[in-house]
mmCIF file of C-alpha atoms in Angstrom:
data_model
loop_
_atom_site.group_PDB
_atom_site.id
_atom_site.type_symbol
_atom_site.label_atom_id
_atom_site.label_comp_id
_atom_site.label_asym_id
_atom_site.label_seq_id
_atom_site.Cartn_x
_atom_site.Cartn_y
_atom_site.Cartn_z
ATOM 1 C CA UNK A 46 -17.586 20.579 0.655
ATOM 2 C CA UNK A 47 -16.885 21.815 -2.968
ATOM 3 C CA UNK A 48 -18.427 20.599 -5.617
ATOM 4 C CA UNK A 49 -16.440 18.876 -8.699
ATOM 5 C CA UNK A 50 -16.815 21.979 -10.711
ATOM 6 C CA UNK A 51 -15.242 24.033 -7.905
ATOM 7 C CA UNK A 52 -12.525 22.244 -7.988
ATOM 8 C CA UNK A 53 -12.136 22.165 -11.582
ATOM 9 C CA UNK A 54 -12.599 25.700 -12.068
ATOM 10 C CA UNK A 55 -9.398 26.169 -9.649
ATOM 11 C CA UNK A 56 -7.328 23.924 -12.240
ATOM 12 C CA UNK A 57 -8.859 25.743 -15.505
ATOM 13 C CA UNK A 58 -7.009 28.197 -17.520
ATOM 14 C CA UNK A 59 -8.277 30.115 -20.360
ATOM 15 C CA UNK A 60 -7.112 28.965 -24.233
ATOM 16 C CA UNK A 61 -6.146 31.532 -26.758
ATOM 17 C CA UNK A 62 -9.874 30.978 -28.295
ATOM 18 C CA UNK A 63 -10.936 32.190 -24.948
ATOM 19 C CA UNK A 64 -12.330 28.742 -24.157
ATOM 20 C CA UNK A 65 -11.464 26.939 -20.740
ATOM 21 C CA UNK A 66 -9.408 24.483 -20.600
ATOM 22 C CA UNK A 67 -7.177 22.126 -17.951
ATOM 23 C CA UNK A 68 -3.337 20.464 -18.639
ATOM 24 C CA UNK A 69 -3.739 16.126 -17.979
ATOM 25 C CA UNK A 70 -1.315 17.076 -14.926
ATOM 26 C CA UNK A 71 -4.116 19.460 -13.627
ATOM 27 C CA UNK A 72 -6.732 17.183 -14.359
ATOM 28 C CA UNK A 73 -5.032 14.497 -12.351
ATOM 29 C CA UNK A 74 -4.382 17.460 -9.486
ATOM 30 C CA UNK A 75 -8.266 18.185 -9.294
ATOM 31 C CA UNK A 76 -9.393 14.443 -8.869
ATOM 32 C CA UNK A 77 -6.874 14.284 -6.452
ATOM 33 C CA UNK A 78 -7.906 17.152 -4.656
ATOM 34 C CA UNK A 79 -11.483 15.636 -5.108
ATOM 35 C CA UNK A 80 -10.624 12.376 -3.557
ATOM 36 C CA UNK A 81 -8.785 14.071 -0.442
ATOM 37 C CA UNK A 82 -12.105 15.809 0.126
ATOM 38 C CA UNK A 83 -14.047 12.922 0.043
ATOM 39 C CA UNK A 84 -11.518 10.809 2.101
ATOM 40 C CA UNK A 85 -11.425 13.631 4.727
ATOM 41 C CA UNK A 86 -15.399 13.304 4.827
ATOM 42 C CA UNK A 87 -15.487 9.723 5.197
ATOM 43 C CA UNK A 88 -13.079 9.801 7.591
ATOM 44 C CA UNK A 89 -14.798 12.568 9.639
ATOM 45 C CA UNK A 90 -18.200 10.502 9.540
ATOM 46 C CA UNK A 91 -16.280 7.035 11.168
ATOM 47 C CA UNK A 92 -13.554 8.125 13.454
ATOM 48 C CA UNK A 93 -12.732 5.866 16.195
ATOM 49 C CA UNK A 94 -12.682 6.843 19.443
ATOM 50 C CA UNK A 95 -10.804 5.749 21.979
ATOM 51 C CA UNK A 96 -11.629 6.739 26.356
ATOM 52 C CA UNK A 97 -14.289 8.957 24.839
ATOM 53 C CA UNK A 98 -11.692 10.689 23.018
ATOM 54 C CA UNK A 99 -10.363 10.240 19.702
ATOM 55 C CA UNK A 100 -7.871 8.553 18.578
ATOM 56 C CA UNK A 101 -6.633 10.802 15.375
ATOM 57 C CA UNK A 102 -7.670 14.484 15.746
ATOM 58 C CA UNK A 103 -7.147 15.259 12.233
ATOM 59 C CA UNK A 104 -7.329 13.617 9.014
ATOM 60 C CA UNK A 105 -3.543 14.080 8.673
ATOM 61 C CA UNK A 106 -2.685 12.884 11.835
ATOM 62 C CA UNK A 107 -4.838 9.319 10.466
ATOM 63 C CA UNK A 108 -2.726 9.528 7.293
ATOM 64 C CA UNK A 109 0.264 9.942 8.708
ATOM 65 C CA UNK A 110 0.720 7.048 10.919
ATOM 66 C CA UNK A 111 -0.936 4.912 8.317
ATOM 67 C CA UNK A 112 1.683 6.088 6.107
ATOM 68 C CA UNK A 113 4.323 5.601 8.773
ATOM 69 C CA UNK A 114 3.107 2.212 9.048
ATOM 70 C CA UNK A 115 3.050 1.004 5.436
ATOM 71 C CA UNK A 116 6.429 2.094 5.091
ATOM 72 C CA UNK A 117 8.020 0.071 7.988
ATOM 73 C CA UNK A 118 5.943 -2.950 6.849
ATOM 74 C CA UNK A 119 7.015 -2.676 3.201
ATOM 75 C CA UNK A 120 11.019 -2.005 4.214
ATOM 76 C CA UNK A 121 10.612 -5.038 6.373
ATOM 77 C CA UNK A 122 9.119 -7.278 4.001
ATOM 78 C CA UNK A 123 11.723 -6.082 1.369
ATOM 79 C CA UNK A 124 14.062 -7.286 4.062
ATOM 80 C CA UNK A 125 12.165 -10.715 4.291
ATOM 81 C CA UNK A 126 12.221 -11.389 0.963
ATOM 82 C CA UNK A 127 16.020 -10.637 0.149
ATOM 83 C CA UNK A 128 16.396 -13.234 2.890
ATOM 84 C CA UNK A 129 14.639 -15.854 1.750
ATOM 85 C CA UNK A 130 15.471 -15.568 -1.712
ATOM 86 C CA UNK A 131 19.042 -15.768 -0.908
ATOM 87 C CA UNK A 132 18.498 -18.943 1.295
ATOM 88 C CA UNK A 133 15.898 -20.589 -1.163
ATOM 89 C CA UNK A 134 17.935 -22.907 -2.798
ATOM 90 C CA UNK A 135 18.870 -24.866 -0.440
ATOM 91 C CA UNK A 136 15.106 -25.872 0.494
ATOM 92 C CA UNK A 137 14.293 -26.764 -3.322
ATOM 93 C CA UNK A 138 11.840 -29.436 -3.776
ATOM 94 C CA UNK A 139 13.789 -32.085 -5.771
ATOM 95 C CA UNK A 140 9.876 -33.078 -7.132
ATOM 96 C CA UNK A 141 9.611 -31.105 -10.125
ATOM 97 C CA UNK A 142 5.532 -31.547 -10.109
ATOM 98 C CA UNK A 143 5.459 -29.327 -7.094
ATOM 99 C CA UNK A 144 3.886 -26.305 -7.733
ATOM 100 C CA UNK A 145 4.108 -24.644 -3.760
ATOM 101 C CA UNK A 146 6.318 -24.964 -0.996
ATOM 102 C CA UNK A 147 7.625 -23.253 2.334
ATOM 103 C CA UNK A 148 10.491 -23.087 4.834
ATOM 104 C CA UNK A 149 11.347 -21.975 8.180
ATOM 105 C CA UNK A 150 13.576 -19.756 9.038
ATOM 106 C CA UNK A 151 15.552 -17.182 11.948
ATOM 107 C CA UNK A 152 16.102 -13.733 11.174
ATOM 108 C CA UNK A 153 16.442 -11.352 13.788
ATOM 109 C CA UNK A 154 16.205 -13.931 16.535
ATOM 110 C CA UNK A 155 12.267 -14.511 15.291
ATOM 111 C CA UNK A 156 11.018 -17.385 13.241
ATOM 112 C CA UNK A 157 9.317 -16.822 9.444
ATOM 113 C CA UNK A 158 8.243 -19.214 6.924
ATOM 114 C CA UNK A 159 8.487 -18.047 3.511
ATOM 115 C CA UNK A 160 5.432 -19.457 0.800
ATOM 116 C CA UNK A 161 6.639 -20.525 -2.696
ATOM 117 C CA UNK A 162 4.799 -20.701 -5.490
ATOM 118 C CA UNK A 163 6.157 -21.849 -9.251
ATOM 119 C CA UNK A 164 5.413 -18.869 -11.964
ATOM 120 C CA UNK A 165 4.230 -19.594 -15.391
ATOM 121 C CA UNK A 166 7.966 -19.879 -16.401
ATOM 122 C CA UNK A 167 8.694 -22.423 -14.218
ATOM 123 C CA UNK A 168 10.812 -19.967 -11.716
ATOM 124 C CA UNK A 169 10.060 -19.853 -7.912
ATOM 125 C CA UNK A 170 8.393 -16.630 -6.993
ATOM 126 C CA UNK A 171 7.619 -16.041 -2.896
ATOM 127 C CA UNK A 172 4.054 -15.657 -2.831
ATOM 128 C CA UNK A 173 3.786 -14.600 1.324
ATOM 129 C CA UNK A 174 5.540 -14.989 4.253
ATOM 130 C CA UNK A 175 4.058 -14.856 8.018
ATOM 131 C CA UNK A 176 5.934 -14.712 11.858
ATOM 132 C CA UNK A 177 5.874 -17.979 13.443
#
């Protein structure tokens, strides 16, 4: 593995006074490259295995299916949440006191229940939601 200063040096340039220096952009690029290295590492030292085999041969093959992964969830809870915030009102606690609430309901042909919580403003906010 390369040390920090390896890495660093890659990033450096030379200033007119003949000094070295690195750009912020560069400095963010080297602890970047710093914390790939590391991540690679830590990921060598626990892989899962999986038939005696394992189950991600590389590092990129790990990080690409987690990325995969993230992405459906987050599109699909984007797609949760403009549901239930379009349907909201009509499940409106008429008890302004309440601070949470939830409702069912079908999206796709499978059940949700959206959480509710009341913001400092007094606005409803959906905190969660979960599969029935």
């Amino acid at each position: 593995m390369k040390s920090k200063e390896e890495i660093l040096n890659n990033y450096n340039t030379t200033g007119k006074d003949g000094l070295p220096e690195i750009s912020a952009e560069d400095l963010l690029n080297a602890m970047e490259a710093y914390k790939q290295q590391w991540a690679e590492a830590a990921f060598n030292a626990a892989r899962k295995q999986s038939n005696e085999a394992y189950e991600f041969e590389t590092f990129n093959d790990f990080m690409a299916s987690t990325q995969a992964k993230e992405q459906v969830q987050d599109d699909f809870s984007a797609m949760i949440t403009a549901v239930a915030d379009n349907v909201v009102a009509n499940f409106l606690p008429d008890d302004s006191s309440i601070n949470e609430f939830d409702f069912n309901f079908t999206m796709q042909g499978k059940g949700y229940t959206a959480f509710y919580t009341k913001d400092d403003q007094g606005y409803w906010q959906m905190s969660r939601w979960a599969e029935q």
